[in-house]
Protein backbone atom coordinates (compact mmCIF):
# COMPACT_ATOMS: atom_id res chain seq x y z
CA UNK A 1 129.18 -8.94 -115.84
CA UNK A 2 127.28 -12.09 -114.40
CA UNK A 3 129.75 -14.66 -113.42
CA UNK A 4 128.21 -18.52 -112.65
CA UNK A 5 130.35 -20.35 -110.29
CA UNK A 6 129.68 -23.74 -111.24
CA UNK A 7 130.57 -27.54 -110.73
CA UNK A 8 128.49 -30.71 -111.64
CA UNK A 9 130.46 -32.19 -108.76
CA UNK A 10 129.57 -30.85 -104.61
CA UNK A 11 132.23 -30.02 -102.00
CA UNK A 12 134.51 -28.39 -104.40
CA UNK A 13 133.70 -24.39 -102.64
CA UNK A 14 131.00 -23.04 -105.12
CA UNK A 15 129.56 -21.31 -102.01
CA UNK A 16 132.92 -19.93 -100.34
CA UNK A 17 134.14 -18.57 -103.37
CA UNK A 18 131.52 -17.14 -104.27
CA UNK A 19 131.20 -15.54 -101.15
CA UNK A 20 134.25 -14.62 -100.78
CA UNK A 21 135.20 -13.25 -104.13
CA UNK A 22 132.05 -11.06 -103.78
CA UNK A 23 132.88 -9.86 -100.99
CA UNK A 24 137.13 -8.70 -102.12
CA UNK A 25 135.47 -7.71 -104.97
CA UNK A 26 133.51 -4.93 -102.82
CA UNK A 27 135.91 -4.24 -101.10
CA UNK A 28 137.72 -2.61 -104.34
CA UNK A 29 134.35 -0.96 -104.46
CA UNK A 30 133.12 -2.19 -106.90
CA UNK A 31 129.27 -3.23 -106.81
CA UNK A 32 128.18 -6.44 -106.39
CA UNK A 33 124.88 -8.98 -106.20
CA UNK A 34 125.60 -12.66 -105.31
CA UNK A 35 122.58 -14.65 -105.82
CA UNK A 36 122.39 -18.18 -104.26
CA UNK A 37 120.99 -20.28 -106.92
CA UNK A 38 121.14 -23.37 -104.54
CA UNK A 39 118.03 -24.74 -102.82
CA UNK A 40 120.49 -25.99 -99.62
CA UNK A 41 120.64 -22.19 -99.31
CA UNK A 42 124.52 -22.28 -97.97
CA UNK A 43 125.70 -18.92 -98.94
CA UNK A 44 122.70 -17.26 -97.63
CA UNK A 45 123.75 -19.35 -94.25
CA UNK A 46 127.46 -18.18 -95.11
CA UNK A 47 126.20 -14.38 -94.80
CA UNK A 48 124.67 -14.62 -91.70
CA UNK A 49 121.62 -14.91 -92.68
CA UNK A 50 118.24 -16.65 -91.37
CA UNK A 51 117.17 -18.74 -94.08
CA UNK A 52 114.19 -19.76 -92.80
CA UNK A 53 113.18 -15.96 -91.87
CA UNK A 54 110.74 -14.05 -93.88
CA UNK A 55 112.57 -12.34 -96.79
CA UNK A 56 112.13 -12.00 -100.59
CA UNK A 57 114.07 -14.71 -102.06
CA UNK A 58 115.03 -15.67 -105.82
CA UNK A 59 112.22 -18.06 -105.97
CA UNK A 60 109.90 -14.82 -105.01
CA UNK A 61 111.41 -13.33 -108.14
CA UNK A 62 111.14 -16.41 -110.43
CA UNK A 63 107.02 -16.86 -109.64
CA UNK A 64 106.23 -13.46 -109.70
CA UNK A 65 107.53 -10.79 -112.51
CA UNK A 66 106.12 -7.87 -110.14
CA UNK A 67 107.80 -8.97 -107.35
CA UNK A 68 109.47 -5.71 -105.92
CA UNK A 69 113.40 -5.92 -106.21
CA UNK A 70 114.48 -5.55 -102.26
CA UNK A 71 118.09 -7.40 -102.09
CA UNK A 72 119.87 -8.10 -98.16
CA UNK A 73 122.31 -5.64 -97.82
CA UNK A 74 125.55 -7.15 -96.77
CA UNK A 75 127.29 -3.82 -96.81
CA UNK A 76 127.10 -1.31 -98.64
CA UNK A 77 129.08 -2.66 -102.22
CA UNK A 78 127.94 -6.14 -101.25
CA UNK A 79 123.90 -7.04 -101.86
CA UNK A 80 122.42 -10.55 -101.98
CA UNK A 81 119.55 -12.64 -103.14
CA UNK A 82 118.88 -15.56 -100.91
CA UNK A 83 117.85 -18.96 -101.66
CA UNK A 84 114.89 -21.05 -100.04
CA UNK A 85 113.94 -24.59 -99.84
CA UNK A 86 111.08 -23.77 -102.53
CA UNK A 87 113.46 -23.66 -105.62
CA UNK A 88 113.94 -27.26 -105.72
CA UNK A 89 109.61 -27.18 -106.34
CA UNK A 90 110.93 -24.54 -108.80
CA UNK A 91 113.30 -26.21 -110.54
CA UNK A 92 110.62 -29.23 -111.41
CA UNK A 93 108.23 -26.48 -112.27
CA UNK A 94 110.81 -24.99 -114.89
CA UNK A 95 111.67 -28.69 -116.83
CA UNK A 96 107.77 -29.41 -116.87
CA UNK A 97 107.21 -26.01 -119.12
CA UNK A 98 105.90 -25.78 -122.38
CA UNK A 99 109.14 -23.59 -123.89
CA UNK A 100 112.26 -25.04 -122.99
CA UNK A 101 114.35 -22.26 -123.80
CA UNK A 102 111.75 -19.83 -121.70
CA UNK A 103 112.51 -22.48 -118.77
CA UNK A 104 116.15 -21.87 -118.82
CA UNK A 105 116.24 -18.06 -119.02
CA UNK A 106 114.22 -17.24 -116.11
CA UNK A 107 117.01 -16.29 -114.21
CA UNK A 108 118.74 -14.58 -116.94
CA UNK A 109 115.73 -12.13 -117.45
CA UNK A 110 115.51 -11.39 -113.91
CA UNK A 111 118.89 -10.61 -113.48
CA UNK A 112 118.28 -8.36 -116.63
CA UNK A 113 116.23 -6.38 -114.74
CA UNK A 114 119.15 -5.00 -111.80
CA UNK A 115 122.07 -5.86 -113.96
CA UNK A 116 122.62 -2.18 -114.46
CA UNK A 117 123.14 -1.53 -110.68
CA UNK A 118 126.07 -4.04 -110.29
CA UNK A 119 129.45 -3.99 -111.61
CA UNK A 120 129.53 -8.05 -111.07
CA UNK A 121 126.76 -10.10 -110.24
CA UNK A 122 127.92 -13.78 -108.99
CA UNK A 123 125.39 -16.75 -109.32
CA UNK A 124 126.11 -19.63 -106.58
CA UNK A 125 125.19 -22.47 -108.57
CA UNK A 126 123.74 -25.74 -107.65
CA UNK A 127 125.48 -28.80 -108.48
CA UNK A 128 124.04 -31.38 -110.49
CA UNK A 129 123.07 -31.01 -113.92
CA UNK A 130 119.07 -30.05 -113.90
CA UNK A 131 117.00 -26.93 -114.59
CA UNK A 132 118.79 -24.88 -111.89
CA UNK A 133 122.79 -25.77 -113.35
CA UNK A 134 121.28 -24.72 -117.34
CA UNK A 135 119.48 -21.19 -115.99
CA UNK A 136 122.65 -20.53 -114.13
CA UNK A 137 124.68 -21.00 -117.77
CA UNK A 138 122.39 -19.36 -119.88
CA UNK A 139 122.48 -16.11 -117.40
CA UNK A 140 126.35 -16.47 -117.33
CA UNK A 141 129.06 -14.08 -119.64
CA UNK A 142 131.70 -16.30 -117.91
CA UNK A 143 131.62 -19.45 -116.03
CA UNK A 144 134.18 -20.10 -112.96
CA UNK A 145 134.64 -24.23 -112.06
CA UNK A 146 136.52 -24.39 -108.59
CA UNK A 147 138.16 -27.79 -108.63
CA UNK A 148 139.83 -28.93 -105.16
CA UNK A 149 141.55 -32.39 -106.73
CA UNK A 150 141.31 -34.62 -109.91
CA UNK A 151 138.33 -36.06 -109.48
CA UNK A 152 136.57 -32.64 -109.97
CA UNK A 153 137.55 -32.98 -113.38
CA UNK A 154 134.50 -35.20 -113.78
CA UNK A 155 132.29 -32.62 -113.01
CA UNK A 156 134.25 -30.22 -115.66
CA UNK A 157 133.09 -33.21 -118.46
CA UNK A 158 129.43 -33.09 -117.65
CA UNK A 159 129.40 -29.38 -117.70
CA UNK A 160 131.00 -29.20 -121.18
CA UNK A 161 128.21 -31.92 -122.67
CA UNK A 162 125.77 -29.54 -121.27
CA UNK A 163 127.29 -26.80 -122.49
CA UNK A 164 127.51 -27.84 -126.50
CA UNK A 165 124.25 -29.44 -126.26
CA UNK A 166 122.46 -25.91 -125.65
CA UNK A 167 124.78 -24.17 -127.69
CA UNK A 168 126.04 -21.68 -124.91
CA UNK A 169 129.47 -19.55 -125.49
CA UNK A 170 130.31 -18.65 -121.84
CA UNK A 171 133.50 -18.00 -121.19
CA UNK A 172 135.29 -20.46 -118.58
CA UNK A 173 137.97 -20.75 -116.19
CA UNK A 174 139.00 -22.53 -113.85
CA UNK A 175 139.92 -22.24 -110.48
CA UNK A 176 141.99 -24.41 -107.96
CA UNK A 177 140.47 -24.40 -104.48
CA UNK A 178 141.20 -26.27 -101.17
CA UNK A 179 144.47 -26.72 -102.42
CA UNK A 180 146.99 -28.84 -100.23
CA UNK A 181 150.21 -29.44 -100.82
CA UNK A 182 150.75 -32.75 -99.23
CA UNK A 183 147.87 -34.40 -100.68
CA UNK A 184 148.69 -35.88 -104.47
CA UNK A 185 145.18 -35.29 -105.52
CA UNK A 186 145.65 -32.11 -105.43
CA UNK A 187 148.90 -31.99 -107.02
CA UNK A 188 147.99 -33.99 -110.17
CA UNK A 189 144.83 -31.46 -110.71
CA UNK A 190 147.30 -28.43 -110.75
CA UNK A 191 149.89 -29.90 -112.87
CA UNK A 192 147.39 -31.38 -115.27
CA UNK A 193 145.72 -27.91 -115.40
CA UNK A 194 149.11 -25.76 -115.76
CA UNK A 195 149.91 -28.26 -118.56
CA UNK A 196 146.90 -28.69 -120.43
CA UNK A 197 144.98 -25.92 -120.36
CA UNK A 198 147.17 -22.82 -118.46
CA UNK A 199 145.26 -19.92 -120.35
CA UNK A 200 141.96 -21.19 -118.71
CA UNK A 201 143.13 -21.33 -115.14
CA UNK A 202 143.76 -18.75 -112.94
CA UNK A 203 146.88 -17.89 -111.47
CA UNK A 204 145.46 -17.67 -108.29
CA UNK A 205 145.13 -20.66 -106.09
CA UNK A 206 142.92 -20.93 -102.92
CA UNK A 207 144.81 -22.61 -100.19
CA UNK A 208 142.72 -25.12 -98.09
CA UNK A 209 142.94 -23.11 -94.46
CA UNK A 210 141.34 -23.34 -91.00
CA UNK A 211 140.14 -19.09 -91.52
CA UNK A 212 137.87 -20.43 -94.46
CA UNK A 213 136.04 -22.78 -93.31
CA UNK A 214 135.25 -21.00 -89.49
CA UNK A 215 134.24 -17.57 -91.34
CA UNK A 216 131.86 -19.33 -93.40
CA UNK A 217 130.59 -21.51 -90.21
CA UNK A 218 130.23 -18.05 -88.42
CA UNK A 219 128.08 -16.15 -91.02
CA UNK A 220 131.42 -14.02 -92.11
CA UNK A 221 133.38 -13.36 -95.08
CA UNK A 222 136.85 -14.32 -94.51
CA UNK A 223 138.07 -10.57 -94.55
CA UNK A 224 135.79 -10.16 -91.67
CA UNK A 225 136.64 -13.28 -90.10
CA UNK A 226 140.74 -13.55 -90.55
CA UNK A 227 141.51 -10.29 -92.54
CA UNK A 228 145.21 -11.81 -92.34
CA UNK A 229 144.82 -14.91 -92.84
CA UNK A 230 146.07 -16.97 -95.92
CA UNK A 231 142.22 -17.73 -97.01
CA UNK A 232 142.03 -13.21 -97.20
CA UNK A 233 145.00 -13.16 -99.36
CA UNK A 234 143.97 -15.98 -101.34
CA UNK A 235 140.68 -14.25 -102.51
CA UNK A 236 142.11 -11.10 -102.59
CA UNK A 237 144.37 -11.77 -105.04
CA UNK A 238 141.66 -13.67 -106.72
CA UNK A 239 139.31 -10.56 -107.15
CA UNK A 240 142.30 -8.28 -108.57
CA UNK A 241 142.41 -11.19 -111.50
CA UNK A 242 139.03 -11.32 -111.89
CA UNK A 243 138.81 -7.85 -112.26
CA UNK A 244 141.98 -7.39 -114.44
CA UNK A 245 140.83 -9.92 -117.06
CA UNK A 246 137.91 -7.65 -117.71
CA UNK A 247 139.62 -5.20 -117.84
CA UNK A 248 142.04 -6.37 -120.18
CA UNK A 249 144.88 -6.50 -117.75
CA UNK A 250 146.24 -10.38 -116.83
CA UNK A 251 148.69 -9.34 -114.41
């Protein structure tokens, strides 16, 4: 299953759920490729990793169909494809083809090539709504939008127009992140979400906490960073409803 973490809008933790559900999600052991679709490279940074060190990176894969398949190994349930400052070249390359719809299935047919290795491949998305937000849509069987207030509800729009202008049937959900209590933003998005649309949002909501943020700043997964932590639960309980939906099991 490829799953597309996705927002028109920035800030809204694309990257650290990503990461992070990737990395409960191996922890059930179940396989998993996260692919950083995002030319600022952050997950790669969130994973410890060098981005400026020599390494075969998705934009290796897009300019080259030959290009050997050799993933970072985070551990050994977890693999990734990094990012690199190239694919923003790449994404003008991509809207000045001849075949649009060739354009915005390059990353679909790559990840066609490993899919069979992973139980759940997760796409870091860029934000925006260019060449590199389409690919990551048409590769997707479900879409996830973290939303930390009501203003990310903007992004949700944009994503929708893009969505029934190519015609795409991904399934969606959404997902509350950075969530704080005390802050009305953040209040109004989960009420209006709960009301309006409750089959489409998950259960599960990520609490904004201090353990997030310094994994991620530290090159760690949150399990590794603050196994206890309310951020550890958070995802955890994430991943087992991520999991259970495909399975056919919502509790």
């Amino acid at each position: 299953m490829i799953l597309s973490i996705i927002n028109h809008k920035g800030g809204v933790g694309k990257t650290m759920t990503t990461h992070n559900l990737g990395a409960a999600l191996a922890q059930m052991k179940k396989r998993v490729l996260m692919v950083d679709f995002d030319p600022q490279c952050n997950l790669t940074q969130h994973c410890g990793v060098d981005s400026t060190a020599p390494m075969t990176t998705i934009s290796d894969y897009l300019n080259d169909d030959d290009m050997e398949y050799l993933p970072i190994e985070v551990n050994k349930y977890l693999h990734l494809i990094p990012s690199a400052d190239g694919l923003d070249a790449d994404s003008m390359n991509m809207a000045a083809m001849d075949d649009p719809v060739e354009a915005a299935t390059l990353l679909r047919t790559i990840l066609g090539r490993v899919g069979e290795q992973y139980d759940y491949i997760l796409v870091d998305g860029a934000p925006g709504s260019g060449m590199l937000m389409l690919n990551a849509l048409y590769a997707a069987d479900e879409i996830i939008i973290p939303m930390s207030d009501k203003d990310s509800m903007l992004g949700v729009a944009k994503i929708g127009k893009l969505i029934q202008a190519n015609h795409l049937h991904p399934r969606a959900h959404y997902l509350i992140t950075r969530h704080d209590t005390r802050l009305t933003l953040c209040n109004e998005l989960r009420d209006h979400l709960v009301a309006e649309c409750p089959e489409l949002t998950y259960h599960t909501i990520i609490r904004n906490t201090e353990a997030l943020r310094q994994a991620a700043c530290n090159g760690q997964d949150v399990f590794t960073y603050a196994p206890k932590s309310n951020g550890a639960a958070d995802y955890k309980s994430l991943a087992k409803e991520v999991a259970g939906k495909r399975s056919g099991k919502l509790s």
